[in-house]
Structures are given as C-alpha cells and as structure tokens.
Coordinates of C-alpha atoms in Angstrom, one line a residue:
M1 CA -15.9 60.2 17.9
K2 CA -19.6 60.3 18.7
L3 CA -21.6 57.1 18.9
G4 CA -25.3 57.3 18.3
I5 CA -27.9 54.7 19.5
P6 CA -31.2 55.3 17.8
K7 CA -34.5 53.8 18.8
E8 CA -35.6 51.0 16.6
I9 CA -38.6 51.8 14.3
Y10 CA -39.1 48.3 12.9
T11 CA -42.5 46.8 13.8
D12 CA -42.4 45.0 17.2
E13 CA -38.7 45.4 17.5
R14 CA -37.9 45.8 21.2
R15 CA -34.2 45.4 21.3
V16 CA -31.7 48.1 21.6
A17 CA -28.1 48.1 20.3
A18 CA -26.4 49.3 23.6
T19 CA -27.3 48.8 27.2
P20 CA -26.0 50.9 30.1
P21 CA -23.3 48.3 31.0
S22 CA -22.1 48.3 27.4
V23 CA -22.3 52.1 27.1
H24 CA -20.0 52.3 30.1
K25 CA -17.4 50.2 28.3
L26 CA -17.8 52.0 25.1
I27 CA -17.0 55.3 26.8
A28 CA -13.9 53.7 28.1
L29 CA -12.9 53.0 24.5
G30 CA -12.8 56.7 24.0
Y31 CA -16.3 57.3 22.4
E32 CA -18.9 59.9 23.3
V33 CA -22.2 58.1 23.4
T34 CA -25.7 59.6 22.6
V35 CA -28.8 57.6 23.1
E36 CA -32.1 58.5 21.6
M37 CA -34.9 59.2 24.2
G38 CA -36.8 56.0 24.9
A39 CA -34.4 53.8 22.9
G40 CA -34.1 51.2 25.7
E41 CA -37.6 51.4 27.2
A42 CA -39.0 48.3 25.4
A43 CA -35.9 46.3 26.8
H44 CA -36.6 47.8 30.3
Y45 CA -33.6 50.2 30.2
R46 CA -34.6 53.7 31.2
D47 CA -33.0 56.9 30.0
E48 CA -31.8 57.6 33.6
A49 CA -29.7 54.4 33.5
Y50 CA -27.9 55.6 30.3
E51 CA -27.3 59.0 31.8
A52 CA -25.9 57.5 35.0
V53 CA -23.1 55.8 33.1
G54 CA -22.2 58.9 31.1
A55 CA -24.4 58.9 28.0
T56 CA -26.1 61.9 26.6
I57 CA -30.0 61.5 25.9
A58 CA -31.1 63.0 22.6
A59 CA -34.8 64.0 22.3
D60 CA -34.6 64.8 18.5
T61 CA -34.2 61.7 16.2
R62 CA -32.9 63.7 13.2
S63 CA -30.2 65.5 15.3
L64 CA -29.0 62.1 16.7
W65 CA -28.6 60.7 13.2
S66 CA -26.9 63.7 11.8
D67 CA -24.6 64.4 14.7
A68 CA -23.3 60.9 15.2
D69 CA -20.2 59.7 13.5
F70 CA -20.9 56.0 14.3
I71 CA -24.3 54.5 14.5
L72 CA -25.1 51.2 16.3
K73 CA -28.4 49.6 15.4
V74 CA -30.2 46.3 15.5
R75 CA -32.3 46.3 12.3
A76 CA -30.9 47.5 8.9
P77 CA -31.6 51.1 8.0
M78 CA -35.1 51.6 6.6
Q79 CA -37.6 54.3 5.7
N80 CA -38.6 56.3 8.7
P81 CA -42.2 57.2 8.2
A82 CA -42.3 59.9 10.9
L83 CA -39.5 61.8 9.2
G84 CA -40.4 60.8 5.7
K85 CA -36.8 60.0 5.0
H86 CA -34.6 56.8 4.8
E87 CA -32.4 56.3 7.8
A88 CA -29.3 56.0 5.6
D89 CA -30.0 59.5 4.3
L90 CA -30.2 60.7 7.8
M91 CA -26.6 59.7 8.6
K92 CA -23.6 61.9 8.4
E93 CA -21.7 61.4 5.1
G94 CA -18.5 59.5 5.7
G95 CA -19.8 57.9 8.9
F96 CA -19.8 54.4 10.2
L97 CA -22.7 51.9 10.7
V98 CA -23.0 48.6 12.6
S99 CA -26.3 46.6 12.3
Y100 CA -27.9 43.6 10.7
I101 CA -27.7 44.2 6.9
W102 CA -28.3 40.9 5.2
P103 CA -26.1 42.1 2.2
A104 CA -27.0 39.2 -0.1
Q105 CA -30.7 40.1 0.2
N106 CA -30.2 43.9 0.2
P107 CA -27.9 45.0 -2.7
E108 CA -29.8 48.3 -3.2
L109 CA -29.2 49.3 0.5
L110 CA -25.5 48.7 0.0
K111 CA -25.4 51.0 -3.0
Q112 CA -27.4 53.6 -1.0
L113 CA -24.8 53.4 1.9
A114 CA -21.9 53.5 -0.5
A115 CA -23.3 56.7 -2.2
R116 CA -23.0 58.4 1.2
K117 CA -19.5 56.9 1.9
I118 CA -20.8 55.1 5.0
T119 CA -18.5 52.4 6.1
T120 CA -20.8 49.6 7.0
F121 CA -20.2 46.5 9.1
A122 CA -22.8 43.7 8.8
I123 CA -22.9 41.8 12.0
D124 CA -24.7 39.0 10.2
S125 CA -21.7 38.5 7.9
L126 CA -19.3 37.7 10.7
P127 CA -17.0 34.8 9.7
R128 CA -17.6 31.6 11.6
I129 CA -14.1 31.2 13.1
S130 CA -13.1 30.7 16.7
R131 CA -11.6 34.2 17.2
A132 CA -14.9 35.8 16.2
Q133 CA -17.2 33.9 18.6
K134 CA -17.3 36.8 21.1
M135 CA -18.9 39.0 18.3
D136 CA -21.2 36.3 17.0
A137 CA -24.7 38.0 17.3
L138 CA -26.3 35.4 15.0
S139 CA -25.5 32.6 17.4
A140 CA -26.5 34.7 20.5
M141 CA -29.9 35.5 18.9
A142 CA -30.4 32.0 17.6
N143 CA -29.9 30.6 21.1
I144 CA -32.7 32.9 22.4
A145 CA -35.0 32.0 19.4
G146 CA -34.6 28.3 20.0
Y147 CA -35.5 28.5 23.7
R148 CA -38.4 30.9 23.0
A149 CA -39.8 28.6 20.3
V150 CA -40.3 25.9 22.9
I151 CA -42.0 28.4 25.3
E152 CA -44.3 29.6 22.5
A153 CA -45.1 25.9 21.6
A154 CA -45.9 25.1 25.2
N155 CA -48.2 28.1 25.4
H156 CA -50.3 26.9 22.5
F157 CA -50.0 23.1 23.2
G158 CA -52.9 21.7 25.2
R159 CA -51.0 19.2 27.4
F160 CA -48.1 18.8 29.7
F161 CA -44.6 18.4 28.1
T162 CA -43.7 15.8 30.7
G163 CA -45.6 12.6 31.3
Q164 CA -48.0 12.7 34.4
M165 CA -49.3 9.9 36.5
T166 CA -52.2 11.1 38.5
A167 CA -55.2 9.6 40.3
A168 CA -57.4 10.7 37.4
G169 CA -55.3 8.8 34.9
K170 CA -52.0 8.8 32.9
V171 CA -51.0 11.7 30.6
P172 CA -48.3 10.7 28.1
P173 CA -45.3 13.0 27.5
A174 CA -45.3 15.3 24.5
K175 CA -43.2 14.3 21.5
V176 CA -41.2 17.1 19.9
M177 CA -39.3 17.0 16.6
V178 CA -36.6 19.6 16.0
I179 CA -35.4 20.0 12.3
G180 CA -32.0 21.5 12.2
A181 CA -29.4 21.2 14.9
G182 CA -27.6 24.5 14.7
V183 CA -27.5 26.9 17.7
A184 CA -31.3 27.5 17.6
G185 CA -32.0 23.8 17.2
L186 CA -29.8 22.7 20.0
A187 CA -31.3 25.3 22.3
A188 CA -34.8 24.0 21.4
V189 CA -33.7 20.5 22.1
G190 CA -32.3 21.4 25.5
A191 CA -35.4 23.4 26.5
A192 CA -37.9 20.8 25.3
N193 CA -36.0 18.0 27.1
S194 CA -35.7 20.0 30.3
L195 CA -39.5 20.3 30.3
G196 CA -39.8 16.5 30.1
A197 CA -40.8 16.0 26.4
I198 CA -39.6 13.1 24.3
V199 CA -37.3 14.9 21.8
R200 CA -36.2 13.9 18.3
A201 CA -33.9 16.0 16.1
F202 CA -32.8 15.8 12.5
D203 CA -29.9 17.4 10.7
T204 CA -28.2 16.8 7.4
R205 CA -24.8 17.1 9.2
L206 CA -23.9 13.8 10.8
E207 CA -21.2 15.4 13.0
V208 CA -24.1 16.8 15.2
K209 CA -25.4 13.4 16.1
E210 CA -23.3 13.1 19.3
Q211 CA -24.3 16.7 20.4
I212 CA -27.9 15.8 20.0
E213 CA -27.7 12.5 21.9
S214 CA -25.7 14.1 24.7
M215 CA -28.6 16.4 25.3
G216 CA -31.0 13.5 25.8
A217 CA -32.6 13.5 22.3
E218 CA -32.9 10.9 19.6
F219 CA -31.1 11.6 16.4
L220 CA -33.2 10.8 13.3
Q221 CA -30.7 9.5 10.7
L222 CA -31.5 8.6 7.2
D223 CA -30.2 5.4 5.6
F224 CA -28.4 7.5 3.0
D225 CA -24.7 7.1 3.2
E226 CA -23.8 8.7 -0.2
E227 CA -24.2 12.3 0.9
E228 CA -23.2 14.4 3.9
G229 CA -24.7 17.8 4.6
S230 CA -21.9 19.9 6.1
G231 CA -21.3 23.2 4.3
T232 CA -18.9 26.0 4.9
G233 CA -18.9 28.1 8.1
G234 CA -20.8 25.5 10.1
Y235 CA -24.0 25.8 7.9
A236 CA -25.8 23.0 6.1
K237 CA -25.5 22.8 2.3
Q238 CA -28.0 22.3 -0.4
M239 CA -28.7 18.6 -0.7
S240 CA -29.3 16.4 -3.8
D241 CA -32.9 15.6 -5.0
E242 CA -32.5 11.9 -3.8
F243 CA -31.5 13.0 -0.3
I244 CA -34.4 15.5 -0.1
K245 CA -36.8 12.8 -1.2
A246 CA -35.7 10.5 1.5
E247 CA -35.7 13.4 4.0
M248 CA -39.3 14.4 3.1
A249 CA -40.4 10.8 3.6
L250 CA -39.0 10.8 7.1
F251 CA -40.7 14.0 8.0
A252 CA -44.0 12.7 6.6
E253 CA -43.7 9.7 8.8
Q254 CA -42.7 11.7 12.0
A255 CA -45.5 14.3 11.4
K256 CA -48.1 11.6 12.0
E257 CA -46.6 10.7 15.4
V258 CA -45.1 13.9 17.0
D259 CA -47.1 16.6 18.8
I260 CA -44.8 19.6 18.1
I261 CA -42.4 20.4 15.2
I262 CA -39.8 23.1 15.5
T263 CA -38.1 24.0 12.2
T264 CA -34.8 26.0 12.0
A265 CA -33.4 25.0 8.6
L266 CA -31.8 27.9 6.7
I267 CA -29.2 28.1 4.0
P268 CA -27.3 31.4 3.9
G269 CA -28.3 33.7 0.9
K270 CA -31.2 31.5 -0.1
P271 CA -34.9 31.3 0.8
A272 CA -35.8 28.8 3.5
P273 CA -36.2 25.2 2.2
K274 CA -39.8 23.9 2.3
L275 CA -39.7 20.9 4.5
I276 CA -43.2 20.6 6.0
T277 CA -45.8 20.3 3.3
A278 CA -49.5 21.0 3.6
E279 CA -50.2 17.2 3.5
M280 CA -47.9 16.7 6.5
V281 CA -49.7 19.4 8.4
K282 CA -53.0 17.7 7.6
S283 CA -51.7 14.4 8.8
M284 CA -50.8 15.7 12.2
K285 CA -52.9 15.1 15.3
P286 CA -55.5 17.8 16.2
G287 CA -54.0 20.2 18.7
S288 CA -50.4 19.9 17.4
V289 CA -48.1 22.8 17.1
I290 CA -45.6 23.9 14.4
V291 CA -43.1 26.7 15.3
D292 CA -41.3 27.9 12.1
L293 CA -38.1 29.8 13.0
A294 CA -37.3 30.3 9.3
S295 CA -40.5 32.3 8.8
E296 CA -38.6 35.6 8.1
R297 CA -36.9 33.9 5.1
G298 CA -40.2 32.4 3.7
G299 CA -40.6 29.6 6.2
N300 CA -39.9 25.8 6.3
C301 CA -43.6 25.0 6.3
E302 CA -45.8 25.7 3.3
L303 CA -48.6 27.1 5.4
T304 CA -46.6 29.4 7.6
E305 CA -47.7 33.0 7.7
P306 CA -44.7 35.1 8.6
G307 CA -45.3 37.2 11.7
K308 CA -48.6 35.6 12.5
I309 CA -50.2 32.6 14.3
A310 CA -52.4 30.6 12.0
E311 CA -54.5 27.5 12.4
Q312 CA -54.7 25.0 9.6
H313 CA -56.3 21.5 9.9
E314 CA -56.5 22.0 13.7
V315 CA -52.8 22.6 13.8
T316 CA -51.4 25.8 15.2
L317 CA -48.6 27.3 13.1
I318 CA -46.5 29.9 14.8
G319 CA -44.6 32.2 12.3
Y320 CA -43.2 34.8 14.6
T321 CA -40.3 36.7 13.1
D322 CA -39.3 38.5 16.4
L323 CA -38.7 35.7 18.8
P324 CA -35.4 37.2 20.2
S325 CA -37.2 40.5 20.6
R326 CA -39.8 38.8 22.7
M327 CA -37.0 38.4 25.3
A328 CA -35.8 41.9 24.7
K329 CA -33.7 42.4 27.8
V330 CA -31.5 39.4 27.5
A331 CA -31.4 39.8 23.7
S332 CA -30.2 43.4 24.1
D333 CA -27.7 42.4 26.7
L334 CA -26.1 39.8 24.4
Y335 CA -26.2 41.9 21.2
A336 CA -24.8 44.9 23.0
T337 CA -21.9 42.8 24.3
N338 CA -21.3 41.4 20.8
L339 CA -21.1 45.0 19.4
F340 CA -18.8 46.1 22.3
H341 CA -16.4 43.3 21.3
L342 CA -16.5 44.4 17.7
L343 CA -15.7 48.0 18.6
T344 CA -12.9 46.8 20.8
E345 CA -11.3 45.2 17.7
L346 CA -12.0 48.3 15.7
T347 CA -10.4 50.6 18.3
P348 CA -7.2 49.1 19.5
E349 CA -5.8 52.4 20.7
K350 CA -8.9 53.0 22.8
D351 CA -9.0 56.6 21.5
G352 CA -12.5 56.6 20.0
Q353 CA -11.1 56.4 16.5
P354 CA -12.1 53.2 14.5
Q355 CA -9.4 51.6 12.4
V356 CA -10.6 49.4 9.6
N357 CA -8.0 46.8 9.1
M358 CA -8.9 45.0 5.9
E359 CA -6.1 42.5 6.4
D360 CA -7.9 41.1 9.4
D361 CA -10.1 38.2 8.3
V362 CA -12.8 39.1 10.8
I363 CA -13.0 42.8 10.0
R364 CA -12.8 42.0 6.2
G365 CA -15.7 39.5 6.5
L366 CA -17.9 42.1 8.4
T367 CA -17.1 45.0 6.1
V368 CA -19.7 45.2 3.3
V369 CA -19.1 48.9 2.4
L370 CA -15.8 50.7 2.8
D371 CA -16.1 54.4 2.2
Q372 CA -17.8 54.6 -1.3
D373 CA -16.9 51.0 -2.3
V374 CA -19.2 48.0 -1.9
T375 CA -16.9 45.2 -0.6
W376 CA -19.5 42.5 -0.4
P377 CA -18.9 39.6 -0.9
P378 CA -15.6 39.1 0.8
P379 CA -13.0 37.0 -1.2
Q380 CA -12.9 33.4 -0.5
P381 CA -10.1 32.4 1.9
Q382 CA -7.0 31.2 0.0
T383 CA -6.1 27.5 0.4
P384 CA -2.6 27.3 1.8
V385 CA -0.1 25.9 -0.7
S386 CA 1.5 22.8 0.5
P387 CA 5.3 23.0 0.6
K388 CA 7.3 20.9 -1.7
P389 CA 8.7 17.8 0.0
A390 CA 12.4 17.8 0.7
P391 CA 14.6 15.5 -1.5
G392 CA 14.2 11.9 -0.3
T393 CA 10.8 12.6 1.4
E394 CA 8.5 12.4 -1.7
E395 CA 5.1 10.7 -1.4
P396 CA 5.6 6.9 -1.9
S397 CA 4.1 5.3 -4.9
A398 CA 1.0 3.0 -4.7
E399 CA 3.3 -0.1 -5.1
Q400 CA 5.5 1.1 -2.3
K401 CA 2.5 1.8 0.0
A402 CA 1.2 -1.7 -0.7
A403 CA 4.6 -3.3 0.0
A404 CA 4.9 -1.3 3.3
H405 CA 1.4 -2.3 4.4
K406 CA 2.1 -6.0 3.7
E407 CA 5.4 -5.9 5.7
S408 CA 3.6 -4.1 8.5
R409 CA 1.0 -6.8 8.7
R410 CA 3.6 -9.5 8.6
R411 CA 5.4 -7.9 11.6
S412 CA 2.2 -7.5 13.5
L413 CA 1.3 -11.1 13.0
I414 CA 4.8 -12.2 14.2
G415 CA 4.5 -10.0 17.4
K416 CA 1.0 -11.3 18.2
S417 CA 2.1 -14.9 17.7
A418 CA 5.1 -14.3 20.0
V419 CA 2.9 -12.8 22.8
L420 CA 0.4 -15.7 22.5
I421 CA 3.2 -18.3 22.8
V422 CA 4.8 -16.5 25.9
T423 CA 1.3 -16.2 27.5
I424 CA 0.5 -19.9 27.0
A425 CA 4.0 -20.8 28.4
A426 CA 3.4 -18.6 31.4
L427 CA 0.0 -20.0 32.1
Y428 CA 1.3 -23.5 31.8
G429 CA 4.1 -22.8 34.2
V430 CA 1.8 -21.3 36.7
G431 CA -0.6 -24.2 36.4
A432 CA 2.1 -26.8 36.7
Y433 CA 4.0 -25.5 39.7
A434 CA 1.8 -23.0 41.6
P435 CA -0.1 -24.2 44.7
E436 CA -3.8 -25.0 44.4
S437 CA -4.8 -22.0 46.7
F438 CA -3.0 -19.6 44.4
L439 CA -4.5 -21.1 41.3
R440 CA -8.1 -20.4 42.6
H441 CA -7.2 -16.7 43.3
F442 CA -5.3 -16.4 40.0
T443 CA -8.2 -17.8 38.0
V444 CA -10.6 -15.3 39.6
F445 CA -8.1 -12.5 38.8
V446 CA -7.8 -13.5 35.2
L447 CA -11.5 -13.7 34.7
A448 CA -12.1 -10.4 36.5
C449 CA -9.5 -8.7 34.2
F450 CA -11.1 -10.2 31.0
I451 CA -14.7 -9.3 32.0
G452 CA -13.6 -5.8 33.2
W453 CA -11.9 -5.2 29.9
Q454 CA -14.9 -6.3 27.9
V455 CA -17.2 -4.1 30.0
V456 CA -15.1 -1.0 29.6
W457 CA -14.4 -1.6 25.9
N458 CA -18.1 -1.6 25.2
V459 CA -18.8 1.7 26.9
T460 CA -19.2 4.8 24.8
A461 CA -16.0 7.0 25.0
S462 CA -17.9 10.0 26.2
L463 CA -18.8 8.0 29.4
H464 CA -15.3 6.9 30.3
T465 CA -14.8 9.8 32.7
P466 CA -18.0 9.2 34.8
L467 CA -17.5 5.5 34.7
M468 CA -13.9 5.7 36.0
S469 CA -14.8 8.3 38.6
V470 CA -17.5 5.9 40.0
T471 CA -15.3 2.8 40.0
N472 CA -12.6 4.8 41.7
A473 CA -15.0 6.0 44.3
I474 CA -16.1 2.5 45.2
S475 CA -12.6 1.0 45.2
G476 CA -12.5 1.4 49.0
I477 CA -12.5 -2.5 49.1
I478 CA -8.8 -2.2 48.1
V479 CA -8.1 0.1 51.0
I480 CA -9.7 -2.3 53.4
G481 CA -7.7 -5.2 52.1
A482 CA -4.4 -3.3 52.1
M483 CA -5.0 -2.1 55.7
L484 CA -5.6 -5.7 56.8
H485 CA -2.2 -6.7 55.3
L486 CA -0.6 -3.7 56.8
A487 CA -1.9 -4.6 60.3
Q488 CA -0.8 -8.2 60.0
A489 CA 2.4 -7.8 58.0
E490 CA 5.4 -9.7 59.5
N491 CA 7.6 -8.9 56.5
V492 CA 9.0 -5.5 55.8
V493 CA 8.4 -5.8 52.0
V494 CA 4.8 -6.8 52.5
G495 CA 4.3 -3.9 54.9
I496 CA 5.7 -1.4 52.4
M497 CA 3.6 -2.8 49.6
A498 CA 0.4 -2.7 51.7
F499 CA 1.2 1.0 52.7
V500 CA 1.7 1.9 49.0
A501 CA -1.7 0.1 48.2
V502 CA -3.4 2.1 50.9
L503 CA -2.0 5.4 49.6
I504 CA -2.8 4.8 46.0
A505 CA -6.3 3.5 46.7
S506 CA -7.1 6.4 49.0
I507 CA -6.2 8.8 46.2
N508 CA -8.5 6.9 43.8
V509 CA -11.3 7.1 46.3
G510 CA -10.9 10.8 47.0
G511 CA -10.3 11.7 43.3
G512 CA -13.3 9.6 42.3
F513 CA -15.7 11.3 44.6
R514 CA -14.3 14.6 43.7
V515 CA -14.7 14.0 39.9
T516 CA -18.2 12.6 40.5
H517 CA -19.3 15.6 42.6
R518 CA -18.1 18.0 39.9
M519 CA -19.9 16.2 37.2
L520 CA -23.1 16.1 39.2
K521 CA -22.9 19.9 39.8
M522 CA -23.0 20.4 36.0
F523 CA -26.7 19.0 36.0
R524 CA -27.8 21.0 39.1
R525 CA -29.6 24.3 38.7

C-alpha cells in the first residue's frame, strides 16, 4: 500500500507528518512511501534525505493525493487554494487518513470524509490510557508548547527571569503564574523554574499538587473543599459557579503581583474558559506578559487575539496558535514517531496492509470514520459488573461493621496497654540493676532513637530516599567504632559481632553514596 506525505498548506504550519527516520521504519512495515516535494523543508528535512531512506519524491500535489492509499498529515484536510479543491476530495475513494481532525468541532468534515469512504483516524481522539502513550501526539505537542510559551514570554519580558545582584543594584526575579497543570502547564513550570523565576501554578485537580511542588513551584490552592476538578481522561471538568467565582478572585489577586501569566486551560469539546478578564489585565504591572496557549479555542484571556501579539494596558498578550510549529524539527520528530507507532498497531503483519480492529479500545477511540460510517463519538467504556459474592461472603451490615470496629478498637487498646506495661517493667529493671556507666549510654541511646524517629516521621515521604541515602553515607562512624572493637576484642563473640557491624555499615556507606550519586545525576545537564 502507498503512503502519501503531503506538504502542509495551513498558514505558518511548518511541521511534517513523517521524517526520514520514520519513513525508514514505515517502509519496514511494508509500505511504499511518497513524499511531496518540499514537504519537510520548513522542518529542515530535505528531499534528498527522504530519497536516501527509500522514499519517492512527488512533484505534483494532485497526483500524490490521488495515488496514495493512505495519507499522513498534521492539520485536518482543508480547501487547497492552489488547486481550488478540498483535500478530502483529492483523496482516493476508500483510502485511509491520519491527522488532527477535532471531530467534535468538525462534524461536516466527518460527513465529507464518510461520503468518500475514507477511513479516518483522528490522532487528537486517542484514548488517554497507558498503552496508548507512545501514540499520544497531543501530549507531545503540549510539552513543546509549554516550553515554547516560556521562551516567547522571556523574549517579550523586559527583565531577567532569575534574580541578579550586581554592582549597579539588585534585580528581583520574575514571578510567573501558570494556569493549568497538564502536560503543557508542567512543561512551562519546569522551563520557567530552570530560568530562575519564582513560579506559581494553579489547577482544579488537587492530585497535581505534588507534581507542581516537586518541580520547585508553589501550588495555588483554593480554600474550597466541596469540589474537585478531575474529569475523565486526565482532563479537568467544568466547575460549579461558586468554585469559578473563588477561582477568579484568586486570579485577580495574583494578576496584580505576577509579571508573567501562562494559561493552558482547556475542556475537550468546549470553547476555552475565560479566566483572565480585561480588568485583571488592566491591573497588571506595565511590561507584564500573558501567553495564552488556549488561543486556538478562543483563548483564556478576554483580550487575546488568536494568532497575534497584542498590547493592551501596557501588557503584551501573546496569542500564537502555532507554538509547536515554531520548533518544527523536534515537533515533527515527535509527531512522526507517534504516527509510526499507530501504523505499527494497524499493521501487525508488517505487510503494508492496515487492519482496523474495532475491538481494540485504542483503535476504536481513534477511528472517527470507518468506510462510509461516521463512528464518532466512540461508545463509553462499560463499567465492569462486580461478581456476586459467594455464599457466606456477603457484605456485612452497618450494625456488624460497627460491632467489628468496636471490637478492633478494644483489642488495639489491650495490645497497647500490654506493650506499655512491658516497656515500663523493662525500663525499671534496667534502672534498678544495670551499672551506672551502662545507664548513661542507654539514656543517650533511648533519646537518640526517640529524636531520630520524630525527625524521620516529620519528613515528607517523597524525601525518604534522599534522606536515608545521606544518613547511610555518613554512617562511617559505625564502621570506626566497630573496627576499634574488632582490634581490641578479647572475646570471640565480640569479635564476630564487630566484624558483622563493619560489614553491614560498609554496605550502608557504599550504598548511600551510590544512591546519592545517582540522585544528583538526575539534576545535572
């Protein structure tokens, strides 16, 4: 089967759906690949590079579309002004298409593709499940957009991101607020933090708090416990009016203080929510910057002009809709890899013949048109039915649960009381009969255990590994003490115990340094 890679005609679109490395892999799947002349030039891939891996270069656009059985694109098919014809009508009837489609916003395009029996896979409709991550073009492009948003903000911001102390005076660090902590938001948080800015981030989903804080940013949390913003597929959901009111008050307060706002909030199938009002923009400091990543869906800021840079109230509003395309080479590399993984799933026999398995959750979610049928939206996944409990294993009643809880508490209290009595008796015995020199060492030992337990107990769980690695690395004092006992041991038992202590402590020291070294490497460039 012939694969066609046309040149994108959307304004300022620089990406290409296949790169020379991905073309080489597609040919290995059994496909014949034809690339339109100049398709990869904007992404710095020359026609000679495609020819070198076995692709054919087509000089005529119309013939590429009509000859190809399977088209790989970035943007959805659109009217081609040079040919005076829609790209969907240029395709071979009964063919295949992979591209961004946005089926919820383009029902007419789906009908047009179905009329020509073009089986269509919308890469933007990929189910958000673990098995599909290698095909997740949305996340790949969002990662680039978040990073590029910070670069664009830095380009239009009149100061350093990091604080500076110079002979001429002190320059404070920039303050950045990121709204939305999805893939794009987290990429923006990481990039801004690496440039030295003070970063704050907000998201309606409380489960992203630890992710934000682990990247060195402050999580802005509303005092609003009645509602949580997690929706299906990892996206945020539409919030209540009360929550939105509290949210807007938070943004209005932050707008007066921060220098840069990056918004990424989107709800699938709906226009972008308006989060930054004209009054908030007016309240910002002169020279501030807003980067609106949701501009293609209407924008999160009321004053955003999609595709343009505007200046309102001495604030620069960046509404670019092509941020991934502004890093065309890396964006093309990632997108082409996503499509290769999709075709690998579609071509299990590696014979160049795609097989559309509608029983596969991933393929079913991607397929928006199958032959002449519009299959969007996909059916909701069925909730598995819980098996009936076996006889004698039925769910206990509320009274039974209460009685069991009461009995459990009684047993726990008895156990704790017994441990307390035994401990008191042991301490009394030690104090009554042990020599004074032993009591001094024993007192220090008990206090050290208690203080150490309190210190470790109050450390965040995510820091336990670095904490333990460092404490192990400095536990060489144990090695020294054990070696002294080993050198002076007159008793065989004491010598054996000292040898074991040296061995175990040496393992701790070596392991501690090893783990610490590996953790430090994670933060080195």
